Amino acid sequence: MIQNEYVENISASLVREYLSRKGLKSTLQAMDSELPRNDYSINNRAQLAKEIHISNLMKRNKEQDEPLRSMVEIMTKFFLEKHNKNNSSVPMNSSSTASLPASNGGAGKTSALYDHSEFAFSGLPPEDVSGKKAAKATVIHMPAQRPSSRFDDENEDDTRPGQSDLHSNSKKEVSSQKISRPSNSRRRGMSGPITSNLDDKSRKNKKKPSANLSGNSSLTFENDITSEYSNHIIDDYTDTKTHKTETKHSTTDSFQDLLHAANIRSSKLKEKKRNEKDTKSKEENQEIRRSRDLDERTSQERPQSQSGRRRKSSTKQALEKSTTLGDVEFGDVDDVDDGIKDHTGSKTVPYGLQTKVNFNSKPITLKQAMEIKNLIFGTSQSAFNDEWRAQGFGFSNTSHLEYGIVQHKGGPCGVLASVQACMIRQLLFGEGKLASPASLQPLTSERSHCLAGGLADIFWRAGSRKSATVCLSSGRPVFTAGARYKSDNLTETLNLNSFSSYEDLYNFLKANIGAFEGQNSPGVILSLYSVIFSRTVDKIIVDMDEPTNKLMGAHGYCTQEMVNLYLAGEAVSNVFNDIMELDSGGSEKMLLKGLSGRSDVGLLSLFEHYKSCEVGRYYKTPKYPIWVVCSESHFSVLFCIKKELVSDWRVERRFDLYYYDGLARQDEEIRLTIDTTQVNPTLPSEDDLVPPLELCIRTKWPDAVVSWNGSEPIL
């Protein structure tokens, strides 16, 4: 038997889908506030349609001249059309094997049934062709796919028959069939058509005349009420042939009397449940108001809680659990699209029912917001500019550049290039990957997963590979701003989701990647907040040479500390190895901090060519042949698909490097061939225009000859 919690989650998902398709964003946010989503919420239209078996209805709706937008409307139209057809006889087109009578009692007045087992509820005619009344049986065709095991009856001690057997049985045409019910069918969950338990008493000592099932009856709400006292069977007949069945039933009690008794009993039960729910709701609403008043007075952090637990009541969860799955909602997507959209229009991977993620979530406090803004800007009165606020990790649609993240305007290039480099590491050298030129043409889902993996690496590395924090917007302020803090409609809406497991971190990011991936979403800002909270503000201040340094440079540019935080997990101020002592002649020596170990992704700088800095081996020879290139205050990416380049000197004789710049609006793949074998090559003089990229490459491979292979050199 399907549990109420599963039904409640499906219903809530249908309502959310309706609100999203209708553009009722405020109402949807209010619903998410009062009825938070949980691990079992379905945020994918195709999955939701499959769960309630209306995929064919959705496809038929798309074929209409004026298709409806929401699932609720499509189902409502189906029921209304079915009700309007009650006055006309239509041949049965269902695979059902037992029927209920029409509620209006009209003999011979039937309605068409939808095929493909979608809403395939069938009924017995009120009277057979011979005029004899028969007791009626009820069959409700439920989806073949059972709910997740977390919704199963824990006391059920047997399994249902194989689905293949059910399908094979449904395709056999029979002229008559005895409908019987074994005594233990309720306990064992047996399949096949069974009669209503309302008929059990009258069948024991009565004769069982056959009833002609060749007719049809209408679908009414009385059928649903009666079905509450029937033994439901999960079935999935997809055969569209007409089945004619003869069934023996008792005629002692009239069906209308039984139906009337069922209606009375159901009404009393529903009224009792409604009264209990109203009483409980009033108590919970009072508790919510008391909790909100307390939060406003104290501005304290809400208690932490583990996610993944099943919700006992929506209101109680809103008080006791601040766990969030990100700001995701249904968007205007195709009916068979596997992705969903959030309110920013970004695609996101659906969060599956089977995925369980353990993490703690709490809202950001005013103190934390002020500290992080002071760290980034030097003052809590500043905010991100428009270039940062509208920059997400959206990908290119250009052929052979599908892996590339597109940058709209200048400013956050340091963050974008760093994330791009880590994403490429996942794409080429991730677990089970075999790098090749074909790897640079990923599918949409693959590059989204690689982006999630790249961000997970960055956050986990910043948390010393022990913990990480992911910041997502809740859509509404969680604290009241003071006079010393400037609101930006993002920082004050953050939820801080903390993880102690890399696997949980990756699954969470994969499920909520839409919050980062949107073309105009604040994905870059969310990633910066996440990497800062993963490292913690106090540790970042210690990392830097001067505690008064800030992460944001002039004109919204990224500082070296910010780039190092992404690439090395430490916000050190330099790019050389380890720590350098600077003797200023006094008693105290100044410590200049560099990288503490070999980085996964490297860095090359044009400033080293001009002798302004020194890039250490930790960056020049990273674990993977991927480098972020700093050239004239702009960051881009250079990489090789041969991992041996950083471990085997023989590979360095002649090799190819791929170059990508998200701001350059590349329209073709740029592949450079590097040759280090030529003796005394003719190098350009200082008067020649040499592409800065070549100068950066020669800081790693001196005197190398660089061939652009037909591409226009970038000057």
XYZ file of C-alpha atoms in Angstrom, residues 11-706:
696
model
C 1.080 16.265 -4.611
C 3.420 19.005 -3.396
C 5.607 18.494 -6.460
C 2.554 18.857 -8.715
C 1.599 22.119 -7.015
C 5.161 23.458 -7.337
C 5.185 22.509 -11.011
C 1.930 24.419 -11.527
C 3.191 27.543 -9.732
C 6.440 27.509 -11.669
C 4.790 27.023 -15.069
C 2.400 29.861 -14.302
C 5.219 32.169 -13.270
C 3.948 32.556 -9.707
C 7.422 33.000 -8.226
C 6.358 34.728 -5.016
C 3.743 32.101 -4.301
C 6.281 29.363 -4.990
C 8.771 30.940 -2.591
C 6.058 31.231 0.045
C 5.206 27.560 -0.425
C 8.864 26.558 -0.107
C 9.012 28.606 3.093
C 5.922 27.064 4.663
C 6.376 23.591 3.149
C 10.134 23.099 2.633
C 11.378 20.618 0.086
C 12.999 17.422 1.289
C 14.974 14.497 -0.074
C 11.845 13.008 -1.643
C 10.644 16.117 -3.494
C 10.692 15.713 -7.280
C 12.112 18.707 -9.140
C 12.116 17.207 -12.617
C 9.058 17.287 -14.882
C 9.878 14.148 -16.822
C 10.503 12.216 -13.631
C 7.293 13.542 -12.066
C 5.248 12.615 -15.145
C 6.754 9.139 -15.102
C 6.121 8.776 -11.368
C 2.354 9.378 -11.774
C 2.194 7.711 -15.207
C 0.984 10.607 -17.339
C 3.844 10.680 -19.828
C 1.485 9.836 -22.706
C -0.927 12.529 -21.572
C 1.947 15.014 -21.666
C 2.922 13.945 -25.170
C -0.659 14.181 -26.409
C -0.954 17.623 -24.878
C 2.107 18.793 -26.812
C 0.436 17.743 -30.062
C -2.522 20.057 -29.434
C -2.787 23.431 -31.174
C -2.977 25.179 -27.810
C -1.266 22.875 -25.313
C -1.729 23.376 -21.602
C 1.323 24.351 -19.569
C 0.999 22.494 -16.290
C 0.390 18.874 -15.311
C -2.508 19.810 -13.047
C -4.297 21.455 -15.974
C -3.623 18.476 -18.220
C -5.051 16.050 -15.662
C -8.010 18.345 -14.951
C -8.829 18.527 -18.642
C -8.674 14.750 -18.853
C -11.148 14.303 -15.991
C -13.509 16.972 -17.333
C -13.535 15.491 -20.817
C -14.107 12.073 -19.305
C -17.034 13.360 -17.260
C -18.563 15.062 -20.306
C -18.470 11.761 -22.180
C -20.603 10.005 -19.584
C -23.696 10.417 -21.771
C -22.265 8.658 -24.807
C -21.288 5.034 -25.323
C -17.701 4.540 -26.373
C -15.991 1.170 -26.902
C -13.700 0.244 -24.068
C -10.037 0.825 -24.786
C -8.411 -0.285 -21.605
C -6.570 -3.273 -20.332
C -8.536 -3.459 -17.120
C -10.100 -6.732 -16.074
C -12.762 -5.569 -13.636
C -15.073 -2.561 -13.423
C -17.110 -0.209 -11.277
C -20.532 1.156 -12.252
C -21.202 4.732 -13.198
C -22.140 6.826 -10.207
C -25.145 8.323 -11.965
C -26.655 4.879 -12.312
C -27.501 5.395 -15.978
C -27.677 2.027 -17.691
C -25.676 1.928 -20.833
C -24.209 5.412 -20.337
C -20.458 4.990 -20.477
C -17.297 6.964 -21.115
C -14.092 6.293 -23.001
C -11.050 5.218 -21.075
C -7.573 6.499 -21.736
C -5.184 3.897 -23.049
C -1.566 3.169 -22.131
C -2.654 2.588 -18.517
C -2.709 6.315 -17.797
C -5.499 6.982 -15.324
C -6.898 3.607 -16.407
C -9.676 3.242 -13.847
C -12.472 1.080 -15.253
C -15.923 0.142 -14.004
C -18.592 -2.496 -14.290
C -21.779 -1.467 -16.102
C -24.740 -0.958 -13.759
C -26.621 -3.659 -15.615
C -25.593 -6.360 -18.046
C -27.263 -6.985 -21.406
C -29.708 -9.417 -19.874
C -30.963 -6.809 -17.412
C -29.639 -8.624 -14.357
C -27.874 -6.538 -11.713
C -24.538 -7.765 -10.454
C -22.317 -6.948 -7.533
C -19.376 -4.885 -8.635
C -15.642 -5.267 -8.290
C -13.014 -2.567 -8.178
C -9.613 -2.532 -9.794
C -7.296 0.443 -9.656
C -4.315 0.379 -11.972
C -1.396 1.925 -10.117
C 2.068 2.671 -11.584
C 4.176 -0.405 -12.122
C 7.178 1.238 -10.541
C 6.792 1.079 -6.798
C 7.871 4.001 -4.666
C 11.337 4.073 -3.218
C 11.947 1.541 -0.482
C 11.861 4.305 2.081
C 8.127 4.525 1.412
C 7.477 0.784 1.591
C 5.458 -0.807 4.339
C 7.996 -1.987 6.869
C 5.730 -4.831 7.983
C 5.271 -6.262 4.509
C 6.763 -9.753 4.571
C 6.623 -10.728 0.937
C 7.307 -9.289 -2.475
C 5.057 -8.789 -5.432
C 5.219 -10.986 -8.522
C 7.627 -10.078 -11.299
C 6.481 -7.357 -13.619
C 7.191 -9.455 -16.676
C 4.618 -11.993 -15.514
C 2.023 -9.289 -15.119
C 2.616 -8.000 -18.640
C 2.461 -11.440 -20.176
C -0.763 -12.210 -18.365
C -2.330 -8.935 -19.422
C -1.877 -9.741 -23.092
C -3.969 -12.927 -22.980
C -7.501 -12.415 -24.206
C -10.057 -14.436 -22.287
C -13.805 -14.607 -22.618
C -14.449 -15.265 -18.967
C -12.479 -15.278 -15.757
C -13.237 -16.092 -12.171
C -12.233 -13.305 -9.856
C -11.130 -14.736 -6.562
C -9.254 -13.377 -3.642
C -7.031 -15.554 -1.480
C -7.354 -15.044 2.206
C -3.827 -13.714 2.608
C -3.798 -11.377 -0.399
C -3.900 -8.285 1.789
C -0.796 -9.357 3.687
C 1.200 -10.651 0.736
C 0.308 -7.878 -1.714
C -0.740 -10.267 -4.491
C -1.225 -8.983 -8.015
C -4.009 -9.349 -10.503
C -7.605 -8.158 -10.349
C -9.286 -8.562 -6.985
C -12.755 -7.707 -5.856
C -13.630 -5.093 -3.320
C -13.650 -6.243 0.276
C -17.181 -4.846 0.487
C -18.312 -7.881 -1.478
C -16.545 -10.473 0.638
C -19.380 -11.018 3.103
C -22.041 -11.453 0.445
C -19.901 -13.926 -1.506
C -19.482 -16.489 1.225
C -22.863 -18.206 1.078
C -24.355 -16.861 -2.144
C -24.494 -18.015 -5.710
C -22.239 -16.173 -8.127
C -23.992 -15.387 -11.408
C -21.739 -14.172 -14.211
C -21.703 -10.555 -15.282
C -20.990 -9.366 -18.824
C -18.029 -6.971 -18.804
C -18.185 -5.940 -22.421
C -19.636 -2.532 -21.614
C -18.029 0.555 -20.088
C -18.825 2.799 -17.170
C -17.797 6.330 -16.289
C -15.016 7.399 -13.961
C -16.416 9.234 -10.940
C -15.158 10.439 -7.612
C -17.329 7.766 -5.969
C -14.973 5.225 -7.502
C -12.074 6.836 -5.658
C -14.014 6.768 -2.368
C -14.896 3.124 -2.764
C -11.316 2.340 -3.675
C -10.293 3.405 -0.173
C -11.849 0.182 1.078
C -10.462 -1.920 -1.762
C -7.231 -3.836 -1.830
C -5.004 -1.812 -4.164
C -2.707 -3.626 -6.514
C 0.323 -2.120 -8.204
C 0.035 -2.987 -11.871
C 1.107 -1.578 -15.213
C -0.897 -3.021 -18.106
C 0.093 -1.289 -21.346
C -1.864 -3.472 -23.742
C -4.523 -1.389 -25.514
C -6.687 -4.280 -26.737
C -10.255 -4.570 -25.472
C -10.633 -7.302 -22.877
C -14.000 -8.948 -22.395
C -14.311 -10.672 -19.039
C -17.074 -12.553 -17.310
C -17.053 -12.457 -13.538
C -19.153 -14.171 -10.923
C -20.419 -11.950 -8.116
C -22.978 -11.943 -5.409
C -26.334 -10.243 -6.007
C -27.607 -10.109 -2.419
C -26.646 -6.481 -1.742
C -27.129 -3.759 -4.322
C -24.058 -1.843 -5.312
C -25.697 1.509 -4.625
C -26.268 0.546 -0.989
C -22.679 -0.526 -0.664
C -21.463 2.617 -2.329
C -23.630 4.774 -0.067
C -22.213 3.038 3.013
C -18.703 3.518 1.697
C -19.353 7.225 1.114
C -20.629 7.713 4.664
C -17.719 5.865 6.158
C -15.214 7.754 4.018
C -16.782 11.121 4.846
C -16.575 10.450 8.588
C -12.984 9.346 8.285
C -11.979 12.395 6.251
C -13.794 14.751 8.630
C -11.979 13.210 11.590
C -8.603 13.560 9.891
C -9.402 17.146 8.886
C -10.252 18.111 12.455
C -7.077 16.506 13.770
C -5.016 18.265 11.114
C -6.591 21.676 11.841
C -5.897 21.321 15.562
C -2.312 20.278 14.930
C -1.814 23.058 12.387
C -2.960 25.725 14.850
C -0.516 24.500 17.481
C 2.331 24.400 14.974
C 1.534 27.881 13.623
C 1.708 29.267 17.140
C 5.060 27.569 17.592
C 6.301 29.095 14.310
C 5.310 32.602 15.387
C 7.068 32.190 18.732
C 10.195 30.936 16.983
C 10.240 33.803 14.479
C 9.834 36.385 17.233
C 12.745 34.828 19.084
C 14.923 34.849 15.956
C 14.228 38.525 15.299
C 15.185 39.503 18.854
C 18.343 37.474 19.156
C 19.527 37.022 15.521
C 21.064 33.809 16.704
C 21.919 30.899 14.490
C 19.294 28.248 14.104
C 20.064 24.774 15.444
C 21.968 22.554 13.109
C 20.395 19.378 11.906
C 21.235 16.471 9.713
C 19.485 16.343 6.359
C 18.180 13.232 4.729
C 15.801 12.429 7.608
C 12.221 11.829 6.658
C 9.940 14.747 7.408
C 7.273 14.002 10.019
C 5.430 17.259 9.344
C 6.209 20.161 7.058
C 5.776 22.840 9.736
C 7.864 21.024 12.312
C 10.660 20.590 9.808
C 10.688 24.308 9.052
C 11.427 24.934 12.728
C 13.814 22.106 13.528
C 15.694 21.722 10.259
C 17.323 24.439 8.212
C 18.614 22.003 5.626
C 18.240 23.198 2.050
C 18.746 21.559 -1.304
C 19.402 24.816 -3.061
C 17.164 27.339 -4.715
C 15.858 25.066 -7.432
C 12.442 25.020 -8.975
C 10.631 23.932 -12.093
C 11.186 25.936 -15.243
C 9.639 26.179 -18.671
C 11.329 23.134 -20.113
C 10.341 20.487 -22.576
C 8.132 17.714 -21.278
C 10.791 15.092 -21.813
C 13.744 17.235 -20.688
C 15.805 15.618 -17.966
C 16.893 18.948 -16.523
C 15.064 21.593 -14.559
C 15.533 25.311 -14.164
C 15.756 27.532 -11.191
C 14.217 30.999 -11.054
C 17.326 32.461 -12.677
C 16.797 30.305 -15.756
C 19.798 28.079 -15.169
C 19.819 24.382 -15.854
C 20.382 22.044 -12.966
C 20.727 18.348 -12.462
C 17.689 16.852 -10.745
C 18.153 15.734 -7.176
C 17.260 12.021 -7.194
C 15.164 10.320 -4.571
C 17.844 7.687 -4.096
C 20.597 10.198 -3.277
C 21.106 10.797 0.416
C 23.401 13.625 1.451
C 24.425 14.357 5.014
C 25.237 17.968 5.838
C 24.511 20.760 8.281
C 22.833 23.943 7.160
C 22.460 27.273 8.893
C 21.687 30.814 7.732
C 24.410 33.400 7.548
C 24.515 35.900 10.406
C 25.042 39.649 10.248
C 28.451 39.233 11.878
C 29.563 36.691 9.278
C 28.291 38.861 6.426
C 30.245 41.857 7.701
C 33.416 39.801 8.182
C 33.354 38.314 4.697
C 32.710 41.680 3.052
C 35.540 43.240 5.028
C 37.808 40.452 3.794
C 36.784 40.891 0.149
C 36.392 44.673 -0.140
C 38.037 46.059 2.974
C 34.697 47.396 4.201
C 31.210 46.008 4.815
C 29.740 49.028 3.027
C 30.811 47.758 -0.419
C 29.147 45.306 -2.753
C 29.900 43.411 -5.958
C 29.582 45.289 -9.233
C 27.273 44.306 -12.075
C 29.985 42.312 -13.862
C 30.266 39.995 -10.882
C 26.560 39.804 -10.075
C 25.577 38.661 -13.581
C 28.427 36.172 -14.049
C 27.720 32.476 -13.748
C 29.543 29.398 -15.005
C 27.675 29.114 -18.295
C 29.242 27.067 -21.087
C 29.988 27.822 -24.726
C 27.890 26.350 -27.518
C 30.664 26.703 -30.124
C 31.729 23.464 -31.755
C 34.869 21.946 -30.162
C 34.664 24.535 -27.364
C 31.703 23.077 -25.468
C 33.899 22.632 -22.407
C 34.628 26.375 -22.174
C 33.064 28.687 -19.583
C 31.957 31.996 -21.123
C 32.939 35.297 -19.507
C 30.613 38.226 -20.208
C 32.756 41.166 -19.101
C 36.100 41.834 -17.464
C 36.644 41.464 -13.741
C 36.093 37.934 -12.406
C 38.463 36.299 -14.927
C 40.722 34.984 -12.143
C 37.888 32.974 -10.608
C 36.552 31.832 -13.978
C 39.949 30.654 -15.223
C 40.664 28.832 -11.948
C 37.307 27.027 -12.007
C 37.784 26.327 -15.730
C 41.149 24.695 -15.033
C 39.714 22.505 -12.255
C 36.740 21.596 -14.423
C 39.103 20.544 -17.263
C 41.028 18.384 -14.786
C 37.798 16.517 -14.036
C 36.929 16.326 -17.737
C 40.283 14.919 -18.889
C 41.747 13.160 -15.875
C 38.782 12.371 -13.647
C 38.225 8.915 -12.242
C 37.913 6.372 -15.038
C 38.642 8.983 -17.738
C 40.951 8.407 -20.715
C 41.949 11.803 -22.120
C 41.718 12.317 -25.891
C 40.718 15.133 -28.276
C 37.178 13.721 -28.194
C 37.071 14.450 -24.459
C 36.894 18.151 -25.314
C 33.405 17.709 -26.764
C 31.412 16.695 -23.683
C 27.671 16.251 -23.431
C 25.680 18.839 -21.500
C 25.237 16.579 -18.488
C 28.895 15.535 -18.520
C 30.262 19.068 -18.419
C 27.806 19.962 -15.655
C 29.040 17.012 -13.604
C 32.658 18.015 -14.286
C 31.874 21.565 -13.151
C 30.392 20.164 -9.946
C 33.500 18.029 -9.478
C 35.784 20.993 -10.090
C 33.972 23.137 -7.530
C 33.993 20.244 -5.064
C 37.785 19.969 -5.460
C 38.213 23.709 -4.873
C 36.019 23.840 -1.749
C 37.408 20.591 -0.313
C 41.000 21.728 -0.858
C 40.261 25.066 0.830
C 38.874 23.149 3.810
C 42.185 21.270 4.175
C 40.486 18.199 2.670
C 38.560 17.688 5.880
C 35.442 19.802 5.412
C 33.798 22.255 3.036
C 30.960 24.768 2.915
C 28.621 25.518 0.010
C 26.748 28.822 0.024
C 23.362 28.955 -1.689
C 20.749 31.680 -1.709
C 17.518 31.033 0.187
C 15.747 33.739 -1.828
C 14.935 35.908 1.196
C 16.954 37.803 3.838
C 17.820 35.797 6.926
C 18.901 38.762 9.050
C 18.176 42.467 9.347
C 20.967 44.677 8.004
C 22.453 47.314 10.268
C 23.788 50.779 9.564
C 27.337 49.494 9.065
C 26.333 46.900 6.488
C 25.231 47.517 2.898
C 22.584 45.085 1.654
C 23.066 43.540 -1.790
C 20.047 41.149 -1.896
C 22.387 38.150 -2.043
C 24.776 37.981 0.913
C 21.992 38.354 3.463
C 20.029 35.483 1.841
C 22.758 32.835 2.127
C 22.441 29.422 3.694
C 25.763 27.872 4.726
C 25.740 24.128 3.999
C 28.622 22.346 5.734
C 30.023 18.939 4.740
C 32.476 16.545 6.344
C 32.500 14.065 3.445
C 33.754 14.718 -0.091
C 31.165 12.319 -1.528
C 28.314 14.215 0.123
C 29.815 17.493 -1.057
C 30.031 16.317 -4.662
C 26.508 14.864 -4.693
C 25.107 18.077 -3.252
C 26.895 20.240 -5.823
C 25.842 17.932 -8.644
C 22.236 18.259 -7.517
C 22.398 22.044 -7.158
C 24.792 22.924 -9.965
C 22.111 25.110 -11.558
C 22.671 27.728 -8.869
C 26.230 28.151 -10.237
C 25.836 27.293 -13.912
C 23.306 29.907 -15.078
C 24.492 32.429 -17.617
C 23.235 35.375 -15.545
C 23.215 33.778 -12.110
C 25.610 34.971 -9.374
C 27.464 31.679 -9.585
C 30.911 33.282 -9.355
C 29.971 35.127 -6.154
C 28.481 31.986 -4.623
C 31.681 30.091 -5.408
C 33.798 32.847 -3.821
C 31.676 32.839 -0.671
C 31.860 29.040 -0.567
C 35.643 28.851 -0.869
C 36.059 31.581 1.781
C 33.773 29.867 4.291
C 35.453 26.539 3.515
C 38.839 28.037 4.360
C 37.347 30.371 7.072
C 37.980 34.093 7.305
C 40.490 33.766 10.162
C 42.728 31.328 8.271
C 42.676 33.476 5.137
C 43.840 36.489 7.121
C 46.720 34.399 8.472
C 47.571 33.149 4.950
C 48.206 36.644 3.578
C 51.418 38.617 4.037
C 49.492 41.523 5.525
C 46.311 40.999 7.562
C 44.889 44.191 6.048
C 45.070 42.816 2.497
C 41.796 42.226 0.672
C 40.770 39.686 -1.940
C 39.232 42.120 -4.435
C 41.571 44.317 -6.428
C 40.978 47.600 -8.204
C 38.222 47.770 -10.849
C 36.769 44.462 -9.638
C 39.868 42.440 -10.610
C 40.952 39.316 -8.747
C 44.038 39.562 -6.577
C 46.749 36.915 -6.492
C 45.493 35.904 -3.042
C 42.062 35.101 -4.489
C 43.496 33.056 -7.356
C 45.801 31.163 -4.991
C 42.840 30.407 -2.727
C 41.077 28.694 -5.649
C 44.115 26.869 -7.038
C 46.118 25.989 -3.928
C 43.508 26.206 -1.156
C 45.543 28.923 0.588
C 45.193 32.681 0.174
C 48.946 33.276 0.136
C 50.184 36.476 -1.451
C 52.968 35.015 -3.627
C 53.539 32.330 -6.247
C 56.978 31.054 -5.224
C 57.599 27.967 -3.096
C 57.300 27.934 0.686
C 58.177 30.981 2.830
C 60.787 33.617 2.072
C 62.368 35.739 4.793
C 63.007 39.354 3.906
C 65.652 41.086 5.978
C 64.826 44.748 6.278
C 67.773 45.520 8.541
C 65.781 45.624 11.743
C 65.362 43.090 14.482
C 62.270 41.590 12.923
C 62.244 39.845 9.577
C 59.336 40.064 7.179
C 57.903 36.743 6.073
C 56.667 36.441 2.509
C 54.374 33.442 2.135
C 54.260 31.209 -0.924
C 52.825 27.815 -1.789
C 53.298 25.054 0.757
C 53.109 22.162 -1.724
C 52.724 21.024 -5.296
C 49.454 22.203 -6.784
C 47.009 20.080 -8.769
C 46.722 22.870 -11.339
C 49.628 25.150 -12.226
C 50.122 28.816 -13.023
C 52.300 30.728 -15.507
C 52.720 34.489 -15.353
C 53.821 37.148 -17.798
C 55.170 39.087 -14.817
C 57.904 36.481 -14.494
C 59.026 37.240 -18.044
C 59.412 40.863 -16.986
C 61.288 39.766 -13.825
C 58.568 41.138 -11.537
C 57.977 37.853 -9.750
C 59.149 34.282 -9.540
C 56.827 31.352 -10.132
C 57.958 28.317 -8.157
C 58.090 24.701 -9.219
C 54.943 23.935 -7.232
C 53.044 25.955 -9.817
C 55.230 25.387 -12.900
C 55.169 21.606 -12.534
C 51.723 20.755 -11.176
C 50.258 17.294 -10.754
C 48.240 17.696 -13.950
C 49.313 19.441 -17.198
C 46.910 22.361 -16.772
C 47.996 25.955 -16.189
C 46.154 29.183 -15.437
C 47.916 31.896 -17.456
C 48.235 35.408 -16.028
C 48.917 37.811 -18.879
C 48.461 41.570 -18.635
C 45.932 41.474 -15.761
C 43.869 38.801 -17.487
C 43.607 35.094 -16.720
C 43.087 32.279 -19.234
C 43.829 28.527 -19.425
C 46.475 26.395 -21.132
C 46.399 22.586 -20.973
C 47.640 19.339 -22.497
C 45.719 16.077 -22.874
C 48.841 13.986 -22.096
C 49.232 13.636 -18.346
C 52.796 12.369 -18.810
C 53.888 15.881 -19.780
C 54.503 16.715 -16.103
C 56.225 13.440 -15.235
C 58.226 12.292 -18.283
C 60.836 14.631 -19.762
C 60.738 12.777 -23.084
C 57.170 13.927 -23.676
C 58.360 17.522 -23.335
C 60.367 17.344 -26.553
C 57.376 18.040 -28.765
C 53.794 18.302 -27.576
C 50.516 20.146 -28.084
C 48.886 22.649 -25.747
C 45.267 23.769 -26.021
C 44.385 27.352 -25.153
C 41.058 28.752 -24.026
C 40.076 32.315 -23.098
C 36.485 32.736 -21.937
C 36.499 36.495 -22.612
C 38.013 36.405 -26.106
C 34.826 35.101 -27.751
C 36.748 32.262 -29.337
C 35.063 30.783 -32.377
C 37.594 28.035 -33.031
C 39.828 25.636 -31.193
C 43.375 26.956 -30.593
C 46.035 24.243 -30.514
C 49.666 25.198 -30.094
C 52.564 22.880 -30.897
C 55.568 23.334 -28.607
C 58.957 22.178 -29.871
C 61.911 22.168 -27.468
C 64.284 20.060 -29.617
C 65.526 22.662 -32.080
C 69.134 23.712 -31.578
C 69.703 27.477 -31.368
C 66.285 28.335 -32.789
C 65.827 31.747 -34.328
C 63.907 33.590 -31.649
C 62.181 36.915 -32.238
C 63.970 40.074 -31.201
C 62.661 42.534 -28.660
C 61.452 44.774 -31.456
C 59.173 42.085 -32.864
C 55.577 41.750 -31.729
C 55.581 38.545 -29.751
C 52.269 37.169 -28.457
C 52.283 37.427 -24.647
C 51.112 33.820 -24.479
C 54.377 32.672 -26.084
C 56.360 34.664 -23.522
C 54.412 32.938 -20.713
C 55.095 29.532 -22.258
C 58.823 30.226 -22.425
C 58.945 30.894 -18.681
C 58.306 27.156 -18.370
C 60.070 25.917 -21.545
C 62.868 28.388 -22.370
C 63.731 28.872 -26.068
C 60.727 26.790 -27.134
C 59.391 27.234 -30.644
C 55.642 27.815 -30.628
